[in-house]
Coordinates of C-alpha atoms in Angstrom, one line a residue:
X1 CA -7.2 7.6 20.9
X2 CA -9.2 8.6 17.8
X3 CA -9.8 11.7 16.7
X4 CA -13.5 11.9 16.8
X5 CA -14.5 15.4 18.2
X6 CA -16.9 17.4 20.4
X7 CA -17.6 20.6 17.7
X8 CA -15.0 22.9 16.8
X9 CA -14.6 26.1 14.2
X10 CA -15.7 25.4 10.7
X11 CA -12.5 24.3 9.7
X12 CA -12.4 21.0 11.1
X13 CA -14.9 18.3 10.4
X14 CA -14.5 15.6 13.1
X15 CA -14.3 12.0 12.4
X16 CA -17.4 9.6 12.9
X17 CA -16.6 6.1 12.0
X18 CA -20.1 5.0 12.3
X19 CA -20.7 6.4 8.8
X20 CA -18.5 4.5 7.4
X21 CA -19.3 1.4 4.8
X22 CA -17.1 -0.8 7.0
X23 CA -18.5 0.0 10.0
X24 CA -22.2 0.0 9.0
X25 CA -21.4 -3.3 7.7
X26 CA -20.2 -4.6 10.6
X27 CA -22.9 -3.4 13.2
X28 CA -25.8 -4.6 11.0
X29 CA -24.1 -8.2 10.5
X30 CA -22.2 -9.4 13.1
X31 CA -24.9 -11.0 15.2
X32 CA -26.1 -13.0 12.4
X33 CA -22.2 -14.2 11.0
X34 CA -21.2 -15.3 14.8
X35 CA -25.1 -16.6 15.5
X36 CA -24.4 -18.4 12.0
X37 CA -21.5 -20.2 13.5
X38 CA -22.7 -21.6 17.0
X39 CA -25.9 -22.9 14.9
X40 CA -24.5 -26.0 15.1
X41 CA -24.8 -27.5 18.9
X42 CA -21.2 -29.3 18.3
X43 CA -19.4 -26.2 17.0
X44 CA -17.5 -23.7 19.6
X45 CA -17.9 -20.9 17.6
X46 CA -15.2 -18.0 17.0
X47 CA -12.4 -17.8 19.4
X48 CA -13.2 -15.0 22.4
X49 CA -10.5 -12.7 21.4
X50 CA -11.6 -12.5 18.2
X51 CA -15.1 -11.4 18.3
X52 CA -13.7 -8.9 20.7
X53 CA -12.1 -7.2 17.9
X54 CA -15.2 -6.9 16.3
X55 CA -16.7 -5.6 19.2
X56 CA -14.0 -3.3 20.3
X57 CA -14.0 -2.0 16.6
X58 CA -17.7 -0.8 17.1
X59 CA -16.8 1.3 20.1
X60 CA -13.8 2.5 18.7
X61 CA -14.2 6.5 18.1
X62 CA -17.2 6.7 19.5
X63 CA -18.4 9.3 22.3
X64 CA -20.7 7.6 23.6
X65 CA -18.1 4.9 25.1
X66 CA -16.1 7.2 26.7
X67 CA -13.8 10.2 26.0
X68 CA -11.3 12.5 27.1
X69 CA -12.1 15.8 27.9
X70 CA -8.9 18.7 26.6
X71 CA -9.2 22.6 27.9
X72 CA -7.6 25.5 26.3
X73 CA -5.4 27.3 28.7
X74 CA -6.0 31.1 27.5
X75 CA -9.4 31.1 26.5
X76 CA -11.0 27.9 28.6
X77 CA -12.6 26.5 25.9
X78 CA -13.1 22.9 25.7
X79 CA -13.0 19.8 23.2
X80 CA -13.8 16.2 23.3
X81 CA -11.6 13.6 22.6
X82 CA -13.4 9.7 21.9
X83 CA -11.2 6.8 23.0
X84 CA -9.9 4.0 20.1
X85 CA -9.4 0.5 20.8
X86 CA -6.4 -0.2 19.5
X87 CA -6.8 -3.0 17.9
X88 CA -4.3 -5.0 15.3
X89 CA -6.5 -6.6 13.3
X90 CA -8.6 -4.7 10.9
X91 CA -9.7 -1.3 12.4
X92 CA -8.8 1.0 9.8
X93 CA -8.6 4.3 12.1
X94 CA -6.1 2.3 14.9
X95 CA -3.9 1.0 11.8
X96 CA -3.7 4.4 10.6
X97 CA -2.4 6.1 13.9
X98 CA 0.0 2.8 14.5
X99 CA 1.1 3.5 10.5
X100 CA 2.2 6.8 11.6
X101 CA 3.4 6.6 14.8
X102 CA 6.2 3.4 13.0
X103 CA 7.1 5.4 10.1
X104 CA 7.5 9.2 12.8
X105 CA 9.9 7.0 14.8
X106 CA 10.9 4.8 12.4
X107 CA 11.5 2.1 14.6
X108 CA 11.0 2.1 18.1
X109 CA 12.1 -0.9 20.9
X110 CA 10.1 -2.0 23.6
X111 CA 11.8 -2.8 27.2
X112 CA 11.5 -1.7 30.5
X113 CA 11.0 1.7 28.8
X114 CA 10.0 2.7 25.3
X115 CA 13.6 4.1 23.9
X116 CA 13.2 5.7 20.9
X117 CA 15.6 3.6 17.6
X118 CA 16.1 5.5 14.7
X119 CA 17.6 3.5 11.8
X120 CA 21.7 4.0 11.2
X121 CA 22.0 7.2 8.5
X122 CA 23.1 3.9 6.0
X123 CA 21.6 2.4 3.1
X124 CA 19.0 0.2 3.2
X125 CA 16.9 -2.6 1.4
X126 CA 13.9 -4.3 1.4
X127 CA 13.5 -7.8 0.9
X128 CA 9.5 -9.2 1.0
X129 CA 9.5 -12.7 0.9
X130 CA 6.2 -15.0 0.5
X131 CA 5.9 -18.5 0.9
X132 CA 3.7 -21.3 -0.5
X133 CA -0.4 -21.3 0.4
X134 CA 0.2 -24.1 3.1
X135 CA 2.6 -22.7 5.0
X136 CA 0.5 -19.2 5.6
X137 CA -2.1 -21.1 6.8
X138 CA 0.2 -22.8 9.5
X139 CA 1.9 -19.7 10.2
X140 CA -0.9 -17.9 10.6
X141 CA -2.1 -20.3 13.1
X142 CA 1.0 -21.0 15.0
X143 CA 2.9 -18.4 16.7
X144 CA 6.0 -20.5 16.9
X145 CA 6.0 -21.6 13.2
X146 CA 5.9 -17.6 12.5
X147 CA 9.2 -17.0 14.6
X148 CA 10.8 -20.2 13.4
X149 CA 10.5 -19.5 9.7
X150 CA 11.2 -15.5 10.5
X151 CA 14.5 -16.9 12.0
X152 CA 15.1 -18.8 8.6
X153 CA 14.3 -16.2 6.4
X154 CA 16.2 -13.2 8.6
X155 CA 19.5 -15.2 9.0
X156 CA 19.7 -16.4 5.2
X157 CA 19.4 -12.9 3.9
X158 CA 21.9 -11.5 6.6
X159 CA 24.4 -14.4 5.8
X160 CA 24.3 -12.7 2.4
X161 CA 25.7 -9.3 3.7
X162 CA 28.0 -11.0 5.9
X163 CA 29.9 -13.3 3.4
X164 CA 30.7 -10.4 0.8
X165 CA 31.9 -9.1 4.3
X166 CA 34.0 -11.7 4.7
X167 CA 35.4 -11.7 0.9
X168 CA 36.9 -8.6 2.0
X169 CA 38.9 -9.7 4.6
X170 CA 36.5 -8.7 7.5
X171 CA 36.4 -11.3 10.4
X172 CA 33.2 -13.3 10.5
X173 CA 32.7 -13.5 13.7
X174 CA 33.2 -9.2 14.4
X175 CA 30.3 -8.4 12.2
X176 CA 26.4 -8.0 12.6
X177 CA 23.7 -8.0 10.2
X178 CA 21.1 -5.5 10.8
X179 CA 16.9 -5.9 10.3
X180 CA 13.5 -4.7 11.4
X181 CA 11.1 -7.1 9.7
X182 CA 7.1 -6.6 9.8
X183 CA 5.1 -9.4 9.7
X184 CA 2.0 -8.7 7.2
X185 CA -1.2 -10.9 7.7
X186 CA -3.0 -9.8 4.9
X187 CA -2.9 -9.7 0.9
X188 CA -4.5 -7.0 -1.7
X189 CA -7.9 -8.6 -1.9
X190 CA -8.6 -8.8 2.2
X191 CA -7.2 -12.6 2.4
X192 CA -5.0 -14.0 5.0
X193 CA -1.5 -13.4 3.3
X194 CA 0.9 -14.0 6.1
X195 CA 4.4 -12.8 4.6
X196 CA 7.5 -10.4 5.2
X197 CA 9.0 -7.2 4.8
X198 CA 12.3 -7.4 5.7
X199 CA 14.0 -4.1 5.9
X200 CA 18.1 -4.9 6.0
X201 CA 21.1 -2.9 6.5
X202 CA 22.8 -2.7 3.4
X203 CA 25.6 -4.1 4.9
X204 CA 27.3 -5.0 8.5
X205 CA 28.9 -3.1 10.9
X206 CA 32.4 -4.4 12.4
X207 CA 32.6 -4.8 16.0
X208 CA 35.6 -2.5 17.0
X209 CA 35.0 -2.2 21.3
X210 CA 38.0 -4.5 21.5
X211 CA 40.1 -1.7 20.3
X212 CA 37.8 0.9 22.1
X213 CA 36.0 2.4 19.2
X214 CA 33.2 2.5 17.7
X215 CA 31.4 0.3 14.8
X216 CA 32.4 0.7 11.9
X217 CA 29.4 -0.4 8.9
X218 CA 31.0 -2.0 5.8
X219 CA 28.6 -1.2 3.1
X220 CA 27.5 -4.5 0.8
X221 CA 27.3 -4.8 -2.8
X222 CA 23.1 -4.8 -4.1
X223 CA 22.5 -7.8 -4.5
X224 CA 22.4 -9.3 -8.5
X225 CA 19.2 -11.6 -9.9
X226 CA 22.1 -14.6 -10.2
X227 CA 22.4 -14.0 -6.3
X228 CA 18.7 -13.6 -5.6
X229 CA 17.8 -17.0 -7.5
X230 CA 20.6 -19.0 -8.9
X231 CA 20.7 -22.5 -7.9
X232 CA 24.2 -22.7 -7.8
X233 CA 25.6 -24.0 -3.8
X234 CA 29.2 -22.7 -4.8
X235 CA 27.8 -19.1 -4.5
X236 CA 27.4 -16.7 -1.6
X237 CA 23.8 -16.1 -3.2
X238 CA 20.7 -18.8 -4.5
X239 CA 19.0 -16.6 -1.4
X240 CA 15.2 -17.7 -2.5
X241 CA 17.1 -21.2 -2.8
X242 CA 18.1 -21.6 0.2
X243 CA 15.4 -20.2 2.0
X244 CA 13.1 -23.0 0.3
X245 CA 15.4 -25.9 1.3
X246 CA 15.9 -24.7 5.0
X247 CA 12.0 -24.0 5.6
X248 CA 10.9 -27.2 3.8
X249 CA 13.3 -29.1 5.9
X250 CA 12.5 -27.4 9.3
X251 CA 8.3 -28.4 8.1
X252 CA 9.8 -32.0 8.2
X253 CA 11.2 -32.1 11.8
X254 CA 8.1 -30.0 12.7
X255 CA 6.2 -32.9 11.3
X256 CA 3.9 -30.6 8.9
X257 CA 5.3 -32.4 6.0
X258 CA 6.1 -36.2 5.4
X259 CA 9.5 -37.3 6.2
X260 CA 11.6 -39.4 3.3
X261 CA 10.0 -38.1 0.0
X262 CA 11.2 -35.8 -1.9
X263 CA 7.7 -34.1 -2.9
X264 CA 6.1 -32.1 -0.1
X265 CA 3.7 -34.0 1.2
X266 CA 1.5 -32.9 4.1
X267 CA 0.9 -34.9 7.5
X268 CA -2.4 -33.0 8.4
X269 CA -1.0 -31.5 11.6
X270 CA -3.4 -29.2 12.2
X271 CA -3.1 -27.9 16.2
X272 CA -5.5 -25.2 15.4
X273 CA -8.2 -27.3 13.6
X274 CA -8.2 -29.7 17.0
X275 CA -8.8 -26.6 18.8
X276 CA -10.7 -23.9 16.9
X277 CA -12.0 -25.5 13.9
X278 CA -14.4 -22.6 12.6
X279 CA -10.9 -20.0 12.9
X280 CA -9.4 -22.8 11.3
X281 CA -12.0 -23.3 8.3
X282 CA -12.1 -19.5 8.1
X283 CA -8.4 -18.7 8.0
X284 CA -7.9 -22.1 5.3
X285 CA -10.4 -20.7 2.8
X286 CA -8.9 -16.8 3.0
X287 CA -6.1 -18.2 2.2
X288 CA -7.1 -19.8 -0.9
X289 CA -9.2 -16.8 -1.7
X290 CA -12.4 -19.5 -1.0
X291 CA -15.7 -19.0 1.3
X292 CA -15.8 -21.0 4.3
X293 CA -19.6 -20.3 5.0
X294 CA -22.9 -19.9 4.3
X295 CA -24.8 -20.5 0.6
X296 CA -21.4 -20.3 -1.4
X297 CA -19.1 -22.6 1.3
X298 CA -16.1 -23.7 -1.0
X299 CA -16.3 -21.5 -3.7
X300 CA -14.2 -19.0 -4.9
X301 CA -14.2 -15.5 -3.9
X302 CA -16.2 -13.1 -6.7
X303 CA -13.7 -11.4 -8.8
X304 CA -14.1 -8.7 -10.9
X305 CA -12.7 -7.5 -14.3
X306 CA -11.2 -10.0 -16.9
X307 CA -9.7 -12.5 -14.5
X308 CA -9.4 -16.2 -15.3
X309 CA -8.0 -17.5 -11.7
X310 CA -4.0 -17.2 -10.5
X311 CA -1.9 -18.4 -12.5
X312 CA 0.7 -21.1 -10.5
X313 CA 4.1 -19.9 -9.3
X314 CA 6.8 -21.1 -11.9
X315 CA 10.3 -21.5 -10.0
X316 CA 12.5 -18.5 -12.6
X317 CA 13.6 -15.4 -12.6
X318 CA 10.2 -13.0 -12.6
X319 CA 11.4 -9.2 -12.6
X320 CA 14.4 -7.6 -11.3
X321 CA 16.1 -9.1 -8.5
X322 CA 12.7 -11.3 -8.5
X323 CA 12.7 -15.0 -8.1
X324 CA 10.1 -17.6 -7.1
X325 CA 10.5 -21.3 -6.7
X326 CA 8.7 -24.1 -5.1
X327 CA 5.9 -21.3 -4.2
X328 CA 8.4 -19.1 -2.5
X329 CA 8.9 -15.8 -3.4
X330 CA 11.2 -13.3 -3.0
X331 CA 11.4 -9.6 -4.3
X332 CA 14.5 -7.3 -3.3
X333 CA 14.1 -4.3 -5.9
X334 CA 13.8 -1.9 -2.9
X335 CA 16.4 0.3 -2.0
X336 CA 16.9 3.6 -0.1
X337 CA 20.1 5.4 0.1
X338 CA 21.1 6.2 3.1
X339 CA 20.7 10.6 3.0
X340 CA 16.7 9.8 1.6
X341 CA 14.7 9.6 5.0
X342 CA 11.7 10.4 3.2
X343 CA 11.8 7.8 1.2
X344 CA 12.7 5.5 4.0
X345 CA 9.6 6.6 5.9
X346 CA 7.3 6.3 3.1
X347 CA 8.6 2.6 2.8
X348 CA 8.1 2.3 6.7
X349 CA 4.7 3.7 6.3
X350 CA 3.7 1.2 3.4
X351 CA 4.8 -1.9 5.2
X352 CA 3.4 -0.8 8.2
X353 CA 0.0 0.3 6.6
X354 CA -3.7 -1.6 7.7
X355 CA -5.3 -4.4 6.1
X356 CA -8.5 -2.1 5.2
X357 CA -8.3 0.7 2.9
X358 CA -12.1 2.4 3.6
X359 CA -11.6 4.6 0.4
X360 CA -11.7 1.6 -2.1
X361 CA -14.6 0.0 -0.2
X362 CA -18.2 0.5 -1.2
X363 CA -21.6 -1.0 -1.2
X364 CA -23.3 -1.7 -4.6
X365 CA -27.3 -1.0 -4.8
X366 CA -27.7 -5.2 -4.6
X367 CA -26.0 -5.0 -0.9
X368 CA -23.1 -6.9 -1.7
X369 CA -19.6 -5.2 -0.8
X370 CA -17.1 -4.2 -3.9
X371 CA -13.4 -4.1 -2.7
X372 CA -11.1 -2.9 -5.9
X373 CA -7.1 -3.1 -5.7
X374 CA -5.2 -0.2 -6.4
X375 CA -3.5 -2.2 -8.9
X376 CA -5.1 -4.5 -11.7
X377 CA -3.8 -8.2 -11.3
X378 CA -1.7 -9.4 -13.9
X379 CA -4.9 -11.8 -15.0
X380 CA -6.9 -8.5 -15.2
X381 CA -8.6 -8.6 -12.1
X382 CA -9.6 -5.2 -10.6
X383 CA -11.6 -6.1 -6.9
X384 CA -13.8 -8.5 -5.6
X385 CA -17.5 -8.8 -4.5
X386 CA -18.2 -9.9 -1.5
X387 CA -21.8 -10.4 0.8
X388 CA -21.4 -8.5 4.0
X389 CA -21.2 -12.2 5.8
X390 CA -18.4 -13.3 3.6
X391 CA -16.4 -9.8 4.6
X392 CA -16.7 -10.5 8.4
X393 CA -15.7 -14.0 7.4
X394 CA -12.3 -12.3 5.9
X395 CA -12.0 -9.8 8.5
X396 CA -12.0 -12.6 10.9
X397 CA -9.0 -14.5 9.5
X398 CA -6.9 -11.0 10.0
X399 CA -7.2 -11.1 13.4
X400 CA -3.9 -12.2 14.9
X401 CA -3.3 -14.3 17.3
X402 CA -2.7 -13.0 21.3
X403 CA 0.7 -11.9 22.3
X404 CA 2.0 -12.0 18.5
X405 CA 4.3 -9.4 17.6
X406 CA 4.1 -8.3 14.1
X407 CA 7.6 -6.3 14.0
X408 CA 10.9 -8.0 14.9
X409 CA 14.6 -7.0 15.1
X410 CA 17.5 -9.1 14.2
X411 CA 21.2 -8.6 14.3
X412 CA 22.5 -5.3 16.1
X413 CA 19.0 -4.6 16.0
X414 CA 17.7 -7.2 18.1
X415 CA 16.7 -5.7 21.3
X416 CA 20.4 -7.7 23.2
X417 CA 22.5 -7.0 20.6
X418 CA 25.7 -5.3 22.5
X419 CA 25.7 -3.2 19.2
X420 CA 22.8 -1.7 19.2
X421 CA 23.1 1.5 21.6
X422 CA 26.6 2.7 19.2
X423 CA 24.9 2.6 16.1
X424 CA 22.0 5.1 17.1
X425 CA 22.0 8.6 14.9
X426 CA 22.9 11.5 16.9
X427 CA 20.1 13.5 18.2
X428 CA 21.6 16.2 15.6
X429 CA 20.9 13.7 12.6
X430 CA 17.5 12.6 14.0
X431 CA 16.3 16.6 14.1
X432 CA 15.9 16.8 17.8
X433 CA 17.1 19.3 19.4
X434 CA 19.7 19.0 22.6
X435 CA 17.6 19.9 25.2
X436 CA 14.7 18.0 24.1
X437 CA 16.7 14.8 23.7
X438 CA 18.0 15.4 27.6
X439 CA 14.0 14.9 28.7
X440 CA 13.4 12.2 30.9
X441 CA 10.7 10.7 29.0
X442 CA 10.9 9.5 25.0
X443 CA 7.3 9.4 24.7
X444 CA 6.0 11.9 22.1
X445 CA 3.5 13.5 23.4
X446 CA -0.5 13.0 22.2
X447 CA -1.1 16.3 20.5
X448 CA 2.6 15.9 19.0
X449 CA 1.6 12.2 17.3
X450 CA -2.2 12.8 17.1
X451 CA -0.4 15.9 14.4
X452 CA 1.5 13.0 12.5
X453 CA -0.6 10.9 12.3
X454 CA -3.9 12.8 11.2
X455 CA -2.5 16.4 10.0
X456 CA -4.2 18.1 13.0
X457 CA -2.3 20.3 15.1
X458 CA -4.4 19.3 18.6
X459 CA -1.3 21.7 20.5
X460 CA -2.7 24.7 19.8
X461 CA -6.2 25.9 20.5
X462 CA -8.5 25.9 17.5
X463 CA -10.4 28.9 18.7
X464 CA -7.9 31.2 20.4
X465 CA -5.0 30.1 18.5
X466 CA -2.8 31.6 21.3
X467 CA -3.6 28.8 24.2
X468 CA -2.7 25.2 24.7
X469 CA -4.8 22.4 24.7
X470 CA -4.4 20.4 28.0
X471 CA -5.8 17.0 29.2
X472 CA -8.4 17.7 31.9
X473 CA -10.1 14.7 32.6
X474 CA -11.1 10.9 30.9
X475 CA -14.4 10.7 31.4
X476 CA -15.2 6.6 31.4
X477 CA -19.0 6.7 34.1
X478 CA -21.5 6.1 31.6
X479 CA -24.1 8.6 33.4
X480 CA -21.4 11.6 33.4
X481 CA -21.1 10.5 29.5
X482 CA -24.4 10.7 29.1
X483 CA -25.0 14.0 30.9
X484 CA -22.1 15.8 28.7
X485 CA -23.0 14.8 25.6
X486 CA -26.6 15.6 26.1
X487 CA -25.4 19.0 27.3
X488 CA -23.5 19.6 24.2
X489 CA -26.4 18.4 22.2
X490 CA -24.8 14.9 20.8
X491 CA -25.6 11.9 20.7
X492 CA -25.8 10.1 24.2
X493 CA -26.5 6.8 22.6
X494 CA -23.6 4.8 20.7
X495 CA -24.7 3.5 17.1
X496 CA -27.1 0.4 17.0
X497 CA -25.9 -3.4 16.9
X498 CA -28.7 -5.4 14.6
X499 CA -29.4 -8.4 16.5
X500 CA -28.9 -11.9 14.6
X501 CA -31.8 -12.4 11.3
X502 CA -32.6 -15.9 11.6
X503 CA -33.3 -17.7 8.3
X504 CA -36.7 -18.4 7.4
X505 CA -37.6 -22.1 6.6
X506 CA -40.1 -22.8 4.5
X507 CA -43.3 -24.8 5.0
X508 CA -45.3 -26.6 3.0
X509 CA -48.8 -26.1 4.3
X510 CA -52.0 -29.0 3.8
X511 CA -55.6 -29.1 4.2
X512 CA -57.2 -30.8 6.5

């Protein structure tokens, strides 16, 4: 749910994402991008699932599609509640709430039940690795490719904590690594940036149930820039190294790149171009920050500022603990000790975050949408400028594929790992309380998160402030919508959808 509300006192303004620049955007010019597409008779158009997220993105928040209606228990007042649509792809108000909801229970597992996994009271660091242009495109495109070069990337890095483990006289095979790694589609500039945020253990625990105890963790060593990008195969490190040669190899027996030559060449495997060719052209030029269609097809996206274009990856050193080669990149700068939970949640937060930020988007007097970075690009780059087509065209190429899941767990934090359950805080170090922690059900409940996640405290009755707010009834009929909101003096119909502007041809007109 959203929090977009019937009126309340003065001191709450609701939410109404229909005034928005985003949204505006979108309702005036999605008929026109998608009619743009299927002009051609021999094209298929976007895929269904994702011009649902457009579609589901108008409806998000608004009353008009639906609601839930929440009673106060002392004084009977009552308050509406607008459904969301909980989408992943770009909906800034459903990215916010799923933001939140990661960094309040830092990491949560998904099984037969949601059981609530709070990271080990031990240090941690994050390592955020990128990889060459090619490779996000086929990630991006291939659910499998994402999970095989996750798997690459997740055991190099926990090999690393496990062999200074080993130096020490630990036995190999009694220690686990342990991860939570989010999967991020999307760079500064609203282009399809498919990379990692790798959030490690600083070190491994030992395996002691043979001896009826429980794990022990073995704190590592921070890693050094030597270990983060030295060449050298006699070390335990050359991390960005070896992550290069493992995933260029595994593109060979994939058959993405050509096999027997030492450049890397591609084959032109392209699954999703046989298949979806527009999503394919779309997500291709996001990647190269290019336009796929329209007037300015295979140009480059508008900067602004001083910019002179990207300058190329160079394989070095590039900061601390910073190394790129070959187009990879790796940073591992990030560490939180293990008594700073704020800090660990602000880092959850930020690599959890959305792909739109709706404060640093606005509409210039011309029409065309100005996007600015928070930072400046080391070229001097400060946003881009894009017509409202050419942003549906990059909001498009965000939109994951079905069934993808954008956090995974490795080690003893992998969902099987025999580990896992000994290695959760008490409920004393997670600040619940006994008797809270003895509840059958984990789930937090709505007015708990909806007061995480948006600083509004829907528990306790904004009028009375004595009563309870309590879930009467969702109200989905569209006449009993209707019949409310015209009763409470809103409005009964949702927000307009422009239909598609065709393009005018011109004709050149002669006398008889």
């Amino acid at each position: 749910m959203t929090p977009s509300l019937a009126p309340t006192p003065s001191s709450y303004v609701p939410h109404d994402p229909s005034h928005t620049v985003l949204y505006t955007v979108v309702a005036d010019h999605l008929e026109t991008f998608l009619a743009s597409l299927e002009a051609d008779p021999d094209a298929r158009g976007l895929p269904a699932y994702v011009q649902r997220e457009f579609y589901d993105y108008l409806q998000c928040g608004i009353l008009a599609h639906g609601f839930v209606r929440l009673g106060c228990d002392t004084c009977k007042h009552e308050m509406l509640l607008a459904f969301s649509c909980k989408r992943r792809g770009f909906c800034p108000s459903c990215a916010g709430r799923r933001m939140a909801q990661t960094a309040a229970h830092v990491f949560c597992f998904a099984e037969a039940d949601l059981v609530e996994q709070v990271i080990p009271w031990v240090p941690t660091r994050q390592w955020v690795v990128s990889v060459p242009v090619p490779l996000r495109y086929w990630m991006a495109a291939s659910q499998d490719l994402t999970a095989t070069v996750h798997t690459i990337i997740r055991t190099t890095i926990g090999q690393y904590y496990v062999n200074q483990a080993v130096t020490r006289g630990v036995p190999r095979d009694k220690v686990q690594p342990g991860s939570v790694t989010f999967i991020q589609r999307f760079g500064s500039a609203i282009n399809l940036h498919l990379h990692f945020h790798v959030v490690f253990l600083e070190g491994v625990y030992l395996d002691r149930a043979d001896q009826g105890r429980t794990p022990r963790f073995v704190t590592g060593e921070p890693p050094t820039d030597a270990d983060i990008a030295t060449v050298c195969s006699c070390r335990a490190g050359d991390v960005v190294q070896t992550i290069s040669h493992r995933v260029m190899r595994k593109l060979r027996q994939l058959g993405y790149l050509e096999v027997g030559l030492d450049a890397a060449v591609a084959t032109g495997y392209d699954p999703l171009g046989d298949d979806a060719p527009e999503l394919a052209r779309t997500m291709a030029a996001s990647v190269q920050q290019r336009i796929a269609f329209g007037e300015r097809a295979g140009q480059k996206v508008r900067r602004i500022g001083s910019g002179f274009g990207a300058e190329g990856e160079q394989p070095t050193l590039s900061g601390a603990r910073c190394a790129s080669v070959h187009g990879f990149s790796l940073h591992a700068n990030t560490q939180v000790s293990a008594h700073r939970r704020d800090q660990l949640e602000c880092l959850i937060r930020y690599t959890a975050r959305g792909a739109v930020a709706l404060e640093r988007l606005a509409q210039d007097a011309n029409g065309d949408l100005i996007y600015t970075f928070t930072h400046p690009w080391s070229d001097g780059t400060t946003g881009i400028r894009l017509s409202p087509v050419e942003l549906l065209e990059k909001l498009a190429a965000l939109v994951p594929l079905p069934r993808v899941h954008l956090v995974r767990y490795g080690g003893c934090r992998a969902p099987h790992s025999h580990l896992r359950g000994a290695i959760i805080p008490t409920p004393r170090q997670q600040g619940v309380e006994e008797q809270e922690d003895s509840t059958a059900s984990p789930h937090w409940s709505w007015a708990r998160l909806l007061k995480r996640v948006f600083a509004v405290d829907m528990a306790r009755c904004p009028w009375c402030q004595r009563g309870s707010l309590r879930i009467i009834v969702a109200i989905t009929q569209g006449e009993v919508i209707r019949k409310i909101l015209r009763h409470l003096k809103l409005a009964v119909d949702p927000p307009s959808v422009a239909p598609a502007r065709v393009r005018q041809e011109a004709f050149a007109w002669s006398s008889a």
